[in-house]
């Protein structure tokens, strides 16, 4: 059996700002950009991994979500505690410099972790935690 990760979803309340972060700061390619009314889903991914994508989606777009749930999601996103992703780089120092230079909010500068990686962390424009690691 061979199972791979095809897509993962991250909320994006400002598609243009999120696109700038993932495309321009991280160097991801845009694979799909779909609009539906005032909503927009943008699929991005690393050029060297065409089989793996991140879908930047409107938060709480599911019609089954209540107004209270939408408010809760918005509050969690504002705190930066709703969604996260961990990426990997073969040159963490250069990656950190490139992303920090883009103006992204730095949460943690590169540091060695006791569990065997060196990593850093940013918040994307929607408040999602983006950790980037490099194996020690």
mmCIF file of C-alpha atoms in Angstrom:
data_model
loop_
_atom_site.group_PDB
_atom_site.id
_atom_site.type_symbol
_atom_site.label_atom_id
_atom_site.label_comp_id
_atom_site.label_asym_id
_atom_site.label_seq_id
_atom_site.Cartn_x
_atom_site.Cartn_y
_atom_site.Cartn_z
ATOM 1 C CA UNK A 1 0.000 0.000 0.000
ATOM 2 C CA UNK A 2 1.289 3.466 -0.890
ATOM 3 C CA UNK A 3 -0.507 6.414 0.714
ATOM 4 C CA UNK A 4 0.618 9.984 0.081
ATOM 5 C CA UNK A 5 -0.582 13.373 1.238
ATOM 6 C CA UNK A 6 -2.455 15.038 -1.623
ATOM 7 C CA UNK A 7 -3.991 18.158 -0.047
ATOM 8 C CA UNK A 8 -4.148 19.884 3.272
ATOM 9 C CA UNK A 9 -6.352 22.876 4.005
ATOM 10 C CA UNK A 10 -5.514 26.150 5.738
ATOM 11 C CA UNK A 11 -7.982 28.967 6.290
ATOM 12 C CA UNK A 12 -7.239 32.217 4.471
ATOM 13 C CA UNK A 13 -9.391 35.237 5.254
ATOM 14 C CA UNK A 14 -7.467 37.487 2.833
ATOM 15 C CA UNK A 15 -6.666 35.448 -0.293
ATOM 16 C CA UNK A 16 -4.347 38.073 -1.824
ATOM 17 C CA UNK A 17 -2.191 38.412 1.299
ATOM 18 C CA UNK A 18 -2.081 34.638 1.733
ATOM 19 C CA UNK A 19 -1.115 34.235 -1.918
ATOM 20 C CA UNK A 20 1.741 36.711 -1.466
ATOM 21 C CA UNK A 21 2.998 34.772 1.565
ATOM 22 C CA UNK A 22 2.867 31.275 0.079
ATOM 23 C CA UNK A 23 3.881 32.225 -3.470
ATOM 24 C CA UNK A 24 6.319 35.087 -2.923
ATOM 25 C CA UNK A 25 7.804 34.420 0.537
ATOM 26 C CA UNK A 26 7.859 30.604 0.412
ATOM 27 C CA UNK A 27 8.258 30.181 -3.342
ATOM 28 C CA UNK A 28 5.242 27.918 -3.835
ATOM 29 C CA UNK A 29 3.573 27.701 -7.215
ATOM 30 C CA UNK A 30 -0.108 28.431 -7.737
ATOM 31 C CA UNK A 31 -1.849 25.308 -8.981
ATOM 32 C CA UNK A 32 -5.472 26.371 -8.919
ATOM 33 C CA UNK A 33 -7.352 29.582 -8.164
ATOM 34 C CA UNK A 34 -11.114 29.120 -7.951
ATOM 35 C CA UNK A 35 -13.718 31.705 -7.093
ATOM 36 C CA UNK A 36 -17.298 31.159 -6.070
ATOM 37 C CA UNK A 37 -19.229 34.330 -5.356
ATOM 38 C CA UNK A 38 -17.130 36.351 -2.922
ATOM 39 C CA UNK A 39 -15.170 33.272 -1.811
ATOM 40 C CA UNK A 40 -11.887 32.017 -3.226
ATOM 41 C CA UNK A 41 -9.908 28.785 -2.936
ATOM 42 C CA UNK A 42 -6.230 28.913 -3.940
ATOM 43 C CA UNK A 43 -4.191 25.739 -4.239
ATOM 44 C CA UNK A 44 -0.417 26.148 -3.848
ATOM 45 C CA UNK A 45 2.520 23.823 -3.400
ATOM 46 C CA UNK A 46 6.258 23.411 -3.683
ATOM 47 C CA UNK A 47 7.359 23.188 -7.340
ATOM 48 C CA UNK A 48 9.366 20.017 -6.613
ATOM 49 C CA UNK A 49 6.344 18.239 -5.055
ATOM 50 C CA UNK A 50 3.513 18.354 -7.589
ATOM 51 C CA UNK A 51 1.607 15.636 -5.736
ATOM 52 C CA UNK A 52 1.310 17.663 -2.490
ATOM 53 C CA UNK A 53 -0.767 20.836 -2.197
ATOM 54 C CA UNK A 54 -2.089 23.308 0.334
ATOM 55 C CA UNK A 55 -5.583 24.634 -0.289
ATOM 56 C CA UNK A 56 -6.048 28.139 1.094
ATOM 57 C CA UNK A 57 -9.771 28.279 1.732
ATOM 58 C CA UNK A 58 -12.355 30.694 3.115
ATOM 59 C CA UNK A 59 -12.711 30.019 6.832
ATOM 60 C CA UNK A 60 -16.078 28.654 7.902
ATOM 61 C CA UNK A 61 -17.335 28.357 4.320
ATOM 62 C CA UNK A 62 -19.206 25.153 5.175
ATOM 63 C CA UNK A 63 -22.949 25.948 5.055
ATOM 64 C CA UNK A 64 -23.492 23.645 8.056
ATOM 65 C CA UNK A 65 -21.497 25.893 10.397
ATOM 66 C CA UNK A 66 -23.510 28.097 12.719
ATOM 67 C CA UNK A 67 -22.902 31.802 13.295
ATOM 68 C CA UNK A 68 -21.552 30.995 16.774
ATOM 69 C CA UNK A 69 -19.101 28.526 15.248
ATOM 70 C CA UNK A 70 -18.044 31.131 12.670
ATOM 71 C CA UNK A 71 -17.345 33.614 15.484
ATOM 72 C CA UNK A 72 -15.336 30.994 17.374
ATOM 73 C CA UNK A 73 -13.274 30.208 14.278
ATOM 74 C CA UNK A 74 -12.616 33.929 13.712
ATOM 75 C CA UNK A 75 -11.529 34.325 17.361
ATOM 76 C CA UNK A 76 -9.185 31.322 17.172
ATOM 77 C CA UNK A 77 -7.693 32.572 13.906
ATOM 78 C CA UNK A 78 -7.103 36.019 15.460
ATOM 79 C CA UNK A 79 -5.159 34.323 18.278
ATOM 80 C CA UNK A 80 -3.197 32.234 15.786
ATOM 81 C CA UNK A 81 -4.386 28.999 17.359
ATOM 82 C CA UNK A 82 -6.797 27.627 14.758
ATOM 83 C CA UNK A 83 -4.546 25.941 12.185
ATOM 84 C CA UNK A 84 -0.905 25.149 11.590
ATOM 85 C CA UNK A 85 1.441 23.410 9.206
ATOM 86 C CA UNK A 86 5.011 22.145 9.471
ATOM 87 C CA UNK A 87 7.259 22.513 6.436
ATOM 88 C CA UNK A 88 10.829 21.344 5.935
ATOM 89 C CA UNK A 89 13.802 23.057 4.330
ATOM 90 C CA UNK A 90 17.282 21.851 3.436
ATOM 91 C CA UNK A 91 18.643 25.335 4.295
ATOM 92 C CA UNK A 92 16.747 26.737 7.254
ATOM 93 C CA UNK A 93 18.923 29.843 7.609
ATOM 94 C CA UNK A 94 18.298 30.938 4.015
ATOM 95 C CA UNK A 95 14.601 30.081 4.232
ATOM 96 C CA UNK A 96 14.210 32.025 7.466
ATOM 97 C CA UNK A 97 15.953 35.047 5.967
ATOM 98 C CA UNK A 98 13.755 34.980 2.841
ATOM 99 C CA UNK A 99 10.486 34.640 4.752
ATOM 100 C CA UNK A 100 11.452 37.208 7.413
ATOM 101 C CA UNK A 101 12.463 39.660 4.671
ATOM 102 C CA UNK A 102 8.928 39.370 3.245
ATOM 103 C CA UNK A 103 7.569 41.011 6.387
ATOM 104 C CA UNK A 104 5.960 37.860 7.778
ATOM 105 C CA UNK A 105 5.401 37.850 11.529
ATOM 106 C CA UNK A 106 8.301 35.972 13.134
ATOM 107 C CA UNK A 107 7.210 33.803 16.061
ATOM 108 C CA UNK A 108 10.506 31.999 16.622
ATOM 109 C CA UNK A 109 13.930 32.506 15.114
ATOM 110 C CA UNK A 110 15.863 29.366 14.118
ATOM 111 C CA UNK A 111 16.839 27.257 17.097
ATOM 112 C CA UNK A 112 17.804 23.674 17.908
ATOM 113 C CA UNK A 113 15.011 21.654 19.477
ATOM 114 C CA UNK A 114 15.552 18.780 21.937
ATOM 115 C CA UNK A 115 13.626 16.433 19.619
ATOM 116 C CA UNK A 116 16.275 16.560 16.909
ATOM 117 C CA UNK A 117 15.375 19.353 14.494
ATOM 118 C CA UNK A 118 16.360 22.951 14.034
ATOM 119 C CA UNK A 119 13.281 25.040 13.337
ATOM 120 C CA UNK A 120 11.688 28.471 13.170
ATOM 121 C CA UNK A 121 8.116 29.698 13.128
ATOM 122 C CA UNK A 122 6.032 32.376 11.427
ATOM 123 C CA UNK A 123 2.391 33.346 11.264
ATOM 124 C CA UNK A 124 0.883 33.567 7.804
ATOM 125 C CA UNK A 125 -1.484 36.479 7.031
ATOM 126 C CA UNK A 126 -4.479 34.521 8.391
ATOM 127 C CA UNK A 127 -2.698 33.806 11.691
ATOM 128 C CA UNK A 128 -1.883 30.165 10.900
ATOM 129 C CA UNK A 129 1.295 28.879 12.547
ATOM 130 C CA UNK A 130 3.872 27.933 9.913
ATOM 131 C CA UNK A 131 6.812 26.034 11.394
ATOM 132 C CA UNK A 132 9.766 25.270 9.176
ATOM 133 C CA UNK A 133 12.301 22.686 10.225
ATOM 134 C CA UNK A 134 15.572 21.198 9.079
ATOM 135 C CA UNK A 135 16.626 17.778 10.252
ATOM 136 C CA UNK A 136 19.726 17.893 12.458
#
